[in-house]
PDB file of C-alpha atoms in Angstrom:
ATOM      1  CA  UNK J  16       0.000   0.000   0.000  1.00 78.00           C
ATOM      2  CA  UNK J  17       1.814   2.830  -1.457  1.00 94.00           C
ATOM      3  CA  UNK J  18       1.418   6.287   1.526  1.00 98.00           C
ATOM      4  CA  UNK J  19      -0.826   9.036   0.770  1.00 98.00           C
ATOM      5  CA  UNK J  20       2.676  11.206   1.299  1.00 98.00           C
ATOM      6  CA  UNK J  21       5.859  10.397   3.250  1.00 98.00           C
ATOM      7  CA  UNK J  22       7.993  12.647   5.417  1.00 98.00           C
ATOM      8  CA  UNK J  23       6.744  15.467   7.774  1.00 98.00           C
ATOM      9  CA  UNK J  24       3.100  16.798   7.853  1.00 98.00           C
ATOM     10  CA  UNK J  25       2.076  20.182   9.097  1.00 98.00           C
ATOM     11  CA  UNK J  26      -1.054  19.140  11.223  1.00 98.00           C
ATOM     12  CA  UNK J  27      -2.392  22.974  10.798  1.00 98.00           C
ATOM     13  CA  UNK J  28      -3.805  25.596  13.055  1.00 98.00           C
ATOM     14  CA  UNK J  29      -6.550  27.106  11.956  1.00 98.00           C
ATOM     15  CA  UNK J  30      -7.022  30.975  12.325  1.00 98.00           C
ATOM     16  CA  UNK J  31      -9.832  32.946  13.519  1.00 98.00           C
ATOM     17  CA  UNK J  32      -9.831  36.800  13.286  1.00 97.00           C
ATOM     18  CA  UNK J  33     -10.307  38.941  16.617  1.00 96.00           C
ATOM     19  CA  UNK J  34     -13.960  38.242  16.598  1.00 96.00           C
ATOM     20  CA  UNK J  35     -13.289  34.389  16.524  1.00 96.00           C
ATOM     21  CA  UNK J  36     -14.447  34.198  12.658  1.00 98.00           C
ATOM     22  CA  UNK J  37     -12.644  32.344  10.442  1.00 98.00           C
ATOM     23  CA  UNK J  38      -9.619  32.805   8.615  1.00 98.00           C
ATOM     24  CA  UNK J  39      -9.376  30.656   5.739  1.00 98.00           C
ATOM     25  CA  UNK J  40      -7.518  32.663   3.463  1.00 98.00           C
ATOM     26  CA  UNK J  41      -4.836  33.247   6.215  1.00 98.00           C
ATOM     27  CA  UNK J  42      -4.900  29.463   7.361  1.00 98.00           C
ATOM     28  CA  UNK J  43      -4.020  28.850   3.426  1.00 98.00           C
ATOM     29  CA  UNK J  44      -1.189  31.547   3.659  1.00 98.00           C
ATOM     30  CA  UNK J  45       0.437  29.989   6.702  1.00 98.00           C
ATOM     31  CA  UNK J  46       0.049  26.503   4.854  1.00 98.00           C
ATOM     32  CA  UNK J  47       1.880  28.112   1.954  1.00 98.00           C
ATOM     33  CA  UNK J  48       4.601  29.109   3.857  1.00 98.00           C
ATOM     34  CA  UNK J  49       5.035  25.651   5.465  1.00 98.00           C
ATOM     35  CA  UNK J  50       5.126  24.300   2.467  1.00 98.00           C
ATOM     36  CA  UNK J  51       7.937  26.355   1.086  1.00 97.00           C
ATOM     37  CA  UNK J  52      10.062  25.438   4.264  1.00 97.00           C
ATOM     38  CA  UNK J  53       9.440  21.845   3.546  1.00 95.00           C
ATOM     39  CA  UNK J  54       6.523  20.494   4.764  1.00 98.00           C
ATOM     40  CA  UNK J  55       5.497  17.389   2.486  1.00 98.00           C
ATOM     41  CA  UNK J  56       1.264  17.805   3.035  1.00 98.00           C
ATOM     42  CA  UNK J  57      -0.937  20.017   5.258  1.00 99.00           C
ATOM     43  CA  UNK J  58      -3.222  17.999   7.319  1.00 98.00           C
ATOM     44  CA  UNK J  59      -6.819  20.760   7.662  1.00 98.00           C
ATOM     45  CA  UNK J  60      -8.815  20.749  10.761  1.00 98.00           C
ATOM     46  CA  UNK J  61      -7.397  18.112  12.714  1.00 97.00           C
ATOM     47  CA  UNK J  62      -7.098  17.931  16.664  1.00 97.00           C
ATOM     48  CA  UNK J  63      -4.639  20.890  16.545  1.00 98.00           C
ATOM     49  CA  UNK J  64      -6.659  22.572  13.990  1.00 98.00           C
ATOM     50  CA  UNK J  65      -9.672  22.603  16.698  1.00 98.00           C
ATOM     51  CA  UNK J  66     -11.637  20.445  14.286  1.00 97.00           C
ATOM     52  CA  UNK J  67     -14.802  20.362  17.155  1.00 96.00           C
ATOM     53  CA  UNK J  68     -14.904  23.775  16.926  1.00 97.00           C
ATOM     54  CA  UNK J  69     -15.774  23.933  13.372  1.00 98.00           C
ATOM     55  CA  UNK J  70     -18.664  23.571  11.553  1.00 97.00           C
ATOM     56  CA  UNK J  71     -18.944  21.126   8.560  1.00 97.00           C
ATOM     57  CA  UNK J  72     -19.147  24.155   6.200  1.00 98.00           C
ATOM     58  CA  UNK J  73     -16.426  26.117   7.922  1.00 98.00           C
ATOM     59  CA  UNK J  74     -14.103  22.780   7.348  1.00 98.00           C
ATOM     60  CA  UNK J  75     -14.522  22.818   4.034  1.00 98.00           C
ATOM     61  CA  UNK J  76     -13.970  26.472   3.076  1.00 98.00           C
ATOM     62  CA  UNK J  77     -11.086  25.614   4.355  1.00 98.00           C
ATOM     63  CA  UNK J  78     -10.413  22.547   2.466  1.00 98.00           C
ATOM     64  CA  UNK J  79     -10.610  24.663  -0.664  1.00 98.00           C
ATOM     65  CA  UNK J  80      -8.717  27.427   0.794  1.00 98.00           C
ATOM     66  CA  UNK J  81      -5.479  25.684   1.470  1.00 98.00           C
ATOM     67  CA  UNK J  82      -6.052  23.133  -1.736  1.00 98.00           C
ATOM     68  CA  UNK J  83      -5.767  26.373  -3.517  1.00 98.00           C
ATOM     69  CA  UNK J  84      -2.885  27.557  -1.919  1.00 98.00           C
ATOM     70  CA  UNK J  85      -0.515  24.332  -1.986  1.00 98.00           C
ATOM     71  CA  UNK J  86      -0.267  23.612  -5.748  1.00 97.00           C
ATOM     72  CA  UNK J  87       0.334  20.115  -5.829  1.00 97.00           C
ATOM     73  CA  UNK J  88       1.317  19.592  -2.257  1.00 98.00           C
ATOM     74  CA  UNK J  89      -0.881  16.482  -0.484  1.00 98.00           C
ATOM     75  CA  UNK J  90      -3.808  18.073   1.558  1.00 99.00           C
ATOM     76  CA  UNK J  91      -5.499  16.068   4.007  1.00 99.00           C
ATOM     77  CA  UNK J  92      -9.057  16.688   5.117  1.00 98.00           C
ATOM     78  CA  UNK J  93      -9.883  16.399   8.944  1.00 98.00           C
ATOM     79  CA  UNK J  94     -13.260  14.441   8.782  1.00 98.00           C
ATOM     80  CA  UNK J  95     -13.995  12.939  12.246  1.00 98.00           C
ATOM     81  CA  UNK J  96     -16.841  13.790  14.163  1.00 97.00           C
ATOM     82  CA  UNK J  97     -18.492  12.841  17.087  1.00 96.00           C
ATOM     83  CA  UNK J  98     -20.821  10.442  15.395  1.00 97.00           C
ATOM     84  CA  UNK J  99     -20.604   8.176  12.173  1.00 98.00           C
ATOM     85  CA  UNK J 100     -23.571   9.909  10.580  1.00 98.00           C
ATOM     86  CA  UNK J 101     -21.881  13.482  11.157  1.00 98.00           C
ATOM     87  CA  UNK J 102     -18.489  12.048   9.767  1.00 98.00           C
ATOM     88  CA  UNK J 103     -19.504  10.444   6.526  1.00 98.00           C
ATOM     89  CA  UNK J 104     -21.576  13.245   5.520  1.00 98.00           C
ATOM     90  CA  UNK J 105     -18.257  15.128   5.251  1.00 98.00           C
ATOM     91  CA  UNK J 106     -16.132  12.748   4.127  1.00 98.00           C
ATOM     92  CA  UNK J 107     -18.521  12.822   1.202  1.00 98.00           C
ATOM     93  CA  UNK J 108     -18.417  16.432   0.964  1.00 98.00           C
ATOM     94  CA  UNK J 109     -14.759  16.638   0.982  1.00 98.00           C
ATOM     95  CA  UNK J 110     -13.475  14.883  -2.393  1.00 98.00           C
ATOM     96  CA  UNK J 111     -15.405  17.790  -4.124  1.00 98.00           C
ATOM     97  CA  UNK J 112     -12.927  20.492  -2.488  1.00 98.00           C
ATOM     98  CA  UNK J 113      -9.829  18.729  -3.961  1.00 98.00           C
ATOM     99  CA  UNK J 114      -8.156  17.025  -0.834  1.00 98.00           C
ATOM    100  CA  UNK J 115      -6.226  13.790  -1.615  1.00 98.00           C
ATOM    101  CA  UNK J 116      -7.096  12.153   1.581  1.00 98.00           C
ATOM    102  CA  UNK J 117      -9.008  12.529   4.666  1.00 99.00           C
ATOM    103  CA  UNK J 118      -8.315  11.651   8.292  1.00 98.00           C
ATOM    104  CA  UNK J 119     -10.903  10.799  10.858  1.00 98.00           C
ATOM    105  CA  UNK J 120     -10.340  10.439  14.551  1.00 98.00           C
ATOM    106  CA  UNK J 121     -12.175   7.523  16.536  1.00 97.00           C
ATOM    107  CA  UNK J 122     -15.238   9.221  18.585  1.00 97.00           C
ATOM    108  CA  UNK J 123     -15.015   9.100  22.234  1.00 96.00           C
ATOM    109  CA  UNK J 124     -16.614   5.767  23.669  1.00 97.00           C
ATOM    110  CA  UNK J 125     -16.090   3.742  20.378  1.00 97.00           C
ATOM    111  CA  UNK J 126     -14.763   0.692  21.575  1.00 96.00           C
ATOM    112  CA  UNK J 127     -15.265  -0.761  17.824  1.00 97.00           C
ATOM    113  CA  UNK J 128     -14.110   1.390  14.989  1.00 98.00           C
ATOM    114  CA  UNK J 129     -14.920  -0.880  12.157  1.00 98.00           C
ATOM    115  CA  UNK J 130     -18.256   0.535  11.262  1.00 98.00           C
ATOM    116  CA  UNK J 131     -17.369   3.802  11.038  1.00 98.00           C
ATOM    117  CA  UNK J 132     -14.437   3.722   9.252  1.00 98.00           C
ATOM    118  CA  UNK J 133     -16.180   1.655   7.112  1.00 98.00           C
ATOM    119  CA  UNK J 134     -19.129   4.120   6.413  1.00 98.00           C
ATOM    120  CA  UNK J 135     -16.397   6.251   5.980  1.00 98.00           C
ATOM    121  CA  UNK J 136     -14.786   4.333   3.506  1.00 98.00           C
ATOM    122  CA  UNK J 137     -18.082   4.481   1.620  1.00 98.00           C
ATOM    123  CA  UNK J 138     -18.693   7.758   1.637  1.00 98.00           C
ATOM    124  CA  UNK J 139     -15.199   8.685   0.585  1.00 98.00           C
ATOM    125  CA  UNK J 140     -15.518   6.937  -3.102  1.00 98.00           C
ATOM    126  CA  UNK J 141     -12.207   7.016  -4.658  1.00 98.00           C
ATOM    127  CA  UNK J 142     -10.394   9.449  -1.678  1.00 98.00           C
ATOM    128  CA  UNK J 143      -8.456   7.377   0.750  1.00 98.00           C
ATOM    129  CA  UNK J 144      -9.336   7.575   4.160  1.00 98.00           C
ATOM    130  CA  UNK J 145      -6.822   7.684   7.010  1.00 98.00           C
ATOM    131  CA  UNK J 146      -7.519   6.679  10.471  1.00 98.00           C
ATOM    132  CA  UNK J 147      -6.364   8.550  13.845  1.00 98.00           C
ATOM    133  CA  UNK J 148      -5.664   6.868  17.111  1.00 98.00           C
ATOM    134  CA  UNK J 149      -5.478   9.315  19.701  1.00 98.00           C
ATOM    135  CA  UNK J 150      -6.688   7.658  22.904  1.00 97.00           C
ATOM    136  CA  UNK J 151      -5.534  10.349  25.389  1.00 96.00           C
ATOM    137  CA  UNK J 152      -8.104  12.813  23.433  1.00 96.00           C
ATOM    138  CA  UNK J 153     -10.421  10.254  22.084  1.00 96.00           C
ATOM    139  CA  UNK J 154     -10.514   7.221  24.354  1.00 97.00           C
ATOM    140  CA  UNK J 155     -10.670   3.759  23.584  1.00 98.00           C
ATOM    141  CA  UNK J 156      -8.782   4.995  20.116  1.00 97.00           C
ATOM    142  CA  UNK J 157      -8.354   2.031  17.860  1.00 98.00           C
ATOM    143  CA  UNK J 158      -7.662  -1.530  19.042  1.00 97.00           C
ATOM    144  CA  UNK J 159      -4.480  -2.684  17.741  1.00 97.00           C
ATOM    145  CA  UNK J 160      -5.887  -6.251  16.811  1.00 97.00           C
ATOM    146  CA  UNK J 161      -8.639  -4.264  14.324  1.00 97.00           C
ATOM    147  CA  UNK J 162      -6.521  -1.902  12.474  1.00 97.00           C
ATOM    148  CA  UNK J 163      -4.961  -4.709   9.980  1.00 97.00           C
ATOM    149  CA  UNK J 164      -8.965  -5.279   9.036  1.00 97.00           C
ATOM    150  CA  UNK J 165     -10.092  -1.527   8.668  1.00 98.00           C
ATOM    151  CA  UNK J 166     -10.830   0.137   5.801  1.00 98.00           C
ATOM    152  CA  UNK J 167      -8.274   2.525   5.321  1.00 98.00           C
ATOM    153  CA  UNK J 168      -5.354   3.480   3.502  1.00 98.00           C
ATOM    154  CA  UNK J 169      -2.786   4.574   6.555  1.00 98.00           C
ATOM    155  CA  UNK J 170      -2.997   5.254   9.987  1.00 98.00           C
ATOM    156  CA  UNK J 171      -1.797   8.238  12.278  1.00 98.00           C
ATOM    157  CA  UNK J 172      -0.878   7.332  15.939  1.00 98.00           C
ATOM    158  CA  UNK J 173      -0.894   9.833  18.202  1.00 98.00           C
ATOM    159  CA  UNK J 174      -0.737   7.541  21.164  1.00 98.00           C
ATOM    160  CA  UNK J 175       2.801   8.810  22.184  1.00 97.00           C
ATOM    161  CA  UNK J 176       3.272   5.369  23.476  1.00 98.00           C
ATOM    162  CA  UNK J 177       6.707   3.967  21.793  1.00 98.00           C
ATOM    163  CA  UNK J 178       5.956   0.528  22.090  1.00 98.00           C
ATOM    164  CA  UNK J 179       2.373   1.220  20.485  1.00 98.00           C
ATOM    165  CA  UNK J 180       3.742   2.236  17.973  1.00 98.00           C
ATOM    166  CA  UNK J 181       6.548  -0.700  17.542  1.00 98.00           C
ATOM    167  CA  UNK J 182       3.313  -3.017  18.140  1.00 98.00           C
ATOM    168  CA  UNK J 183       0.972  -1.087  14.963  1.00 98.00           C
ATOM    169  CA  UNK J 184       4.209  -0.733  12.889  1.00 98.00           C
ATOM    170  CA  UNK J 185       4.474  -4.878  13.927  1.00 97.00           C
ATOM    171  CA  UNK J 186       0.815  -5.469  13.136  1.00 96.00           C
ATOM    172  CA  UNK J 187      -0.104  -3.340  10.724  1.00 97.00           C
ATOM    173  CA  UNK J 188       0.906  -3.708   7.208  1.00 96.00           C
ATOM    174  CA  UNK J 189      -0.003   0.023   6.123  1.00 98.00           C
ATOM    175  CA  UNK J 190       1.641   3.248   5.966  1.00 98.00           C
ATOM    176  CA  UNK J 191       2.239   4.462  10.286  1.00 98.00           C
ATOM    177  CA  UNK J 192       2.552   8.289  10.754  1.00 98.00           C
ATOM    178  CA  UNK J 193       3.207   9.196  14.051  1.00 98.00           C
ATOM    179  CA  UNK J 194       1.642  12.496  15.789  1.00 98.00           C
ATOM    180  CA  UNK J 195       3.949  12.776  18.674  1.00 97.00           C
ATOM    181  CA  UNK J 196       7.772  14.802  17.522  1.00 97.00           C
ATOM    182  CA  UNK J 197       9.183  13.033  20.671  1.00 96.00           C
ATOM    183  CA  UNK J 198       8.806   9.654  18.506  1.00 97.00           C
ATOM    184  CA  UNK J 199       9.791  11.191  15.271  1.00 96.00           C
ATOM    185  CA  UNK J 200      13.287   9.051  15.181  1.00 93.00           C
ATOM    186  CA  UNK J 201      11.910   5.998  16.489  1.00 96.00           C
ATOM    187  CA  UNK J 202       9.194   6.258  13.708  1.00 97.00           C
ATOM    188  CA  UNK J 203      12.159   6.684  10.933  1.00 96.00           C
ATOM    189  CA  UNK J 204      14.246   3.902  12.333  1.00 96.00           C
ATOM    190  CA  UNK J 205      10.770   1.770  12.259  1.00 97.00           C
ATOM    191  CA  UNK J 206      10.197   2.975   8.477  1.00 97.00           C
ATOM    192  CA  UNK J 207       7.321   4.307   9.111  1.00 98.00           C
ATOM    193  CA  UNK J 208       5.784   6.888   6.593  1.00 98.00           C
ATOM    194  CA  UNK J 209       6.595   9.972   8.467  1.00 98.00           C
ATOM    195  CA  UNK J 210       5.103  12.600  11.004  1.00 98.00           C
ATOM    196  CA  UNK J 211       1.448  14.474  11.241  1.00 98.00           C
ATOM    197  CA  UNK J 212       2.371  16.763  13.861  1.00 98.00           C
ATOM    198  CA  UNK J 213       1.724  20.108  15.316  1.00 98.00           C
ATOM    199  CA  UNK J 214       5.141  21.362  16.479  1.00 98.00           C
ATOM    200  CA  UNK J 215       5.328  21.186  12.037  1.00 98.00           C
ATOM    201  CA  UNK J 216       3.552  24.387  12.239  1.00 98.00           C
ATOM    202  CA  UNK J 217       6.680  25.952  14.033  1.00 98.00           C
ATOM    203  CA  UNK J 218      10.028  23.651  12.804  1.00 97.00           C
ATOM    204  CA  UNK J 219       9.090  22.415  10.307  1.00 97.00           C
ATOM    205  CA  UNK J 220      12.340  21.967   8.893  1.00 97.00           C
ATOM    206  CA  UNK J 221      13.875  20.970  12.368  1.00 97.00           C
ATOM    207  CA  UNK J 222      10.911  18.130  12.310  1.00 97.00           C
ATOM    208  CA  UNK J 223      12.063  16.891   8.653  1.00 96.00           C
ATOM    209  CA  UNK J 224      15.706  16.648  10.257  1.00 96.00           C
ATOM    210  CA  UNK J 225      14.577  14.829  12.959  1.00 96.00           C
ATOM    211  CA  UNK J 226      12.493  11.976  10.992  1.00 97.00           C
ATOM    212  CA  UNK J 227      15.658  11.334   8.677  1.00 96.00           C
ATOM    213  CA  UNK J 228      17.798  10.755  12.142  1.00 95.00           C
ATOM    214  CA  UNK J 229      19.147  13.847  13.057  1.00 96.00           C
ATOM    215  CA  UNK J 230      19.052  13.308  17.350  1.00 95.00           C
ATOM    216  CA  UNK J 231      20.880  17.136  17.301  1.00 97.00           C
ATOM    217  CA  UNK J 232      17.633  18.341  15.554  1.00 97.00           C
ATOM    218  CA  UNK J 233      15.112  16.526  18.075  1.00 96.00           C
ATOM    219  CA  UNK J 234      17.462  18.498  20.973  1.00 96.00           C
ATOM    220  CA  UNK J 235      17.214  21.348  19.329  1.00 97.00           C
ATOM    221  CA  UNK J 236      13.279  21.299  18.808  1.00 97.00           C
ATOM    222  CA  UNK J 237      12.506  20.105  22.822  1.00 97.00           C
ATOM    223  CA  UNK J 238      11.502  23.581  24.049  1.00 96.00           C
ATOM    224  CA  UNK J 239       9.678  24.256  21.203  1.00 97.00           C
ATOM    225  CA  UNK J 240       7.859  20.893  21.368  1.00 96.00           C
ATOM    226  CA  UNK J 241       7.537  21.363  24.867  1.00 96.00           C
ATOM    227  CA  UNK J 242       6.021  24.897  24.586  1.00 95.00           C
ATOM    228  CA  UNK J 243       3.455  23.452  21.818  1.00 94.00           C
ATOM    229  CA  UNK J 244       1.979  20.617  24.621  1.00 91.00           C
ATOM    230  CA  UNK J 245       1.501  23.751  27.056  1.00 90.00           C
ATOM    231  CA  UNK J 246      -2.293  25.201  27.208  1.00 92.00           C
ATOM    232  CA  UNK J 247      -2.921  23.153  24.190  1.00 94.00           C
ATOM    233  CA  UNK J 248      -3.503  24.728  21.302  1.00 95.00           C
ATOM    234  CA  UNK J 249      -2.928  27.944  22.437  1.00 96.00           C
ATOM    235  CA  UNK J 250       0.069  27.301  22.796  1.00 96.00           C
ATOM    236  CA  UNK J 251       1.206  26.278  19.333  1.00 97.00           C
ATOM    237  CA  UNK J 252      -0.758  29.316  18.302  1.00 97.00           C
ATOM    238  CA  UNK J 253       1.025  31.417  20.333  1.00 97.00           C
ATOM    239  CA  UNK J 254       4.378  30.056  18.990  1.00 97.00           C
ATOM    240  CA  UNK J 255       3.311  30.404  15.405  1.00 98.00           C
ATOM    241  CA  UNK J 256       2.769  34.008  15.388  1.00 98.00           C
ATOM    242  CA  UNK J 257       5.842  34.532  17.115  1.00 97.00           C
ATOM    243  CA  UNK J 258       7.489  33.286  14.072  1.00 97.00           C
ATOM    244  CA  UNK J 259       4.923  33.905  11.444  1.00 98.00           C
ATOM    245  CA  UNK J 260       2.976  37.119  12.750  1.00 98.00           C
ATOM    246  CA  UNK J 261      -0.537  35.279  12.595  1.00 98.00           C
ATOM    247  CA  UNK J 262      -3.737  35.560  15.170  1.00 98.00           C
ATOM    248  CA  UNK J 263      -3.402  33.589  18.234  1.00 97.00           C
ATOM    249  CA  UNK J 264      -7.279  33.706  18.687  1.00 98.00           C
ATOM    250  CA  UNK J 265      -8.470  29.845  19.755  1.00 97.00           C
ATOM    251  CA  UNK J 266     -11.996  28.724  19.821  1.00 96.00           C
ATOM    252  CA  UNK J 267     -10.991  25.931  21.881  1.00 89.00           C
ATOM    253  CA  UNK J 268     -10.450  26.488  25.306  1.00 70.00           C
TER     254      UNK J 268
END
């Protein structure tokens, strides 16, 4: 099974102006500039994009936004919702804004994944769907002994649990992205795909270095990573218009 993309992903903020409203067109600026420093695909309206604060239609403006913005850089929808009707109705929504992929987190509670990643599957046509473990945010995430049987064309784990992901990278014959920087080497040595990861939206060339086994670069990016994981995702936010002079306006939190 060939990956959607390998090497770093930006998993993206998304900006809101002063009022909270928001920002597309800057969201697709700041992907723009990621992508000129490297990044390999922008990941829209994930966890750190503060997907549950957006509405389907607001998700996809954005989809279009930063499809625009990329040329042919990989863009990968954020789809998961809090229930398998909610998600599949924009999974099938999304293929028309130009993403090559979407990515849908596990709802909280779902002790069984397969039917909605399967409805997802469906709804998704052509578009490959990637699925997100991230048990710490959405708990039970996805059992390791299902993932081999899902319906899906990759999987991001954002466990941060090393031997997790030695187990799925074990198990799993798919393309692995991890979504925790600290893991970035491990996840290289492991040849894994590469990285979804917020801390992208600040190093993102320090994150690339890291993933092709540079331990100086993971040093280097610690406080930064460790800054990101602070009042989460203000945090990240905060550290991105440091460097980029964008809004720091969250909705979550």
């Amino acid at each position: 099974m060939d990956p959607v993309f390998t090497g770093v992903g930006v998993a993206l903020v998304t900006l809101f102006d002063a009022r909270g409203e928001l920002d597309a067109d800057a969201s697709a600026g700041l992907a723009a500039e990621l992508v000129e420093l490297g990044a390999e695909a922008i990941v829209v309206a994930g966890t750190t994009g503060e997907a549950d604060a957006l509405d389907e239609d607001e998700r996809l403006r954005l989809f279009t936004a930063v499809r625009g913005a990329v040329g042919d850089t990989v863009v990968v929808g954020g789809t998961g919702a809090a229930s398998t009707h909610q998600a599949a109705r924009l999974t099938a929504r999304a293929p028309d804004t130009g993403v090559d992929a979407v990515i849908a987190r596990t709802p909280r509670g779902l002790a069984d994944p397969t039917g909605y990643y399967r409805a997802l599957a469906d709804a998704a046509g052509t578009t490959p769907v990637l699925a997100y473990h991230f048990p710490a945010v959405s708990p039970p995430g996805i059992p390791l002994e299902t993932l081999p049987s899902l319906p899906i064309a990759g999987c991001k784990d954002s466990s941060g649990d090393a031997t997790r992901l030695l187990a799925t990278v074990d198990s799993y014959p798919g393309p692995v992205w991890t979504g925790n920087p600290a893991l970035l080497h491990q996840a290289g040595a492991l040849g894994c795909a590469g990285g979804i990861l917020a801390l992208a939206n600040v190093a993102p060339e320090l994150c690339a270095a890291a993933f092709a086994g540079d331990a100086e670069a993971m040093r280097a990016f610690t406080p930064t990573h460790l800054a990101c994981e602070h009042d989460f995702p203000r945090g990240v936010k905060q550290l991105v218009a440091k460097r980029f002079g964008t809004s720091d306006v969250v909705r979550m939190g």
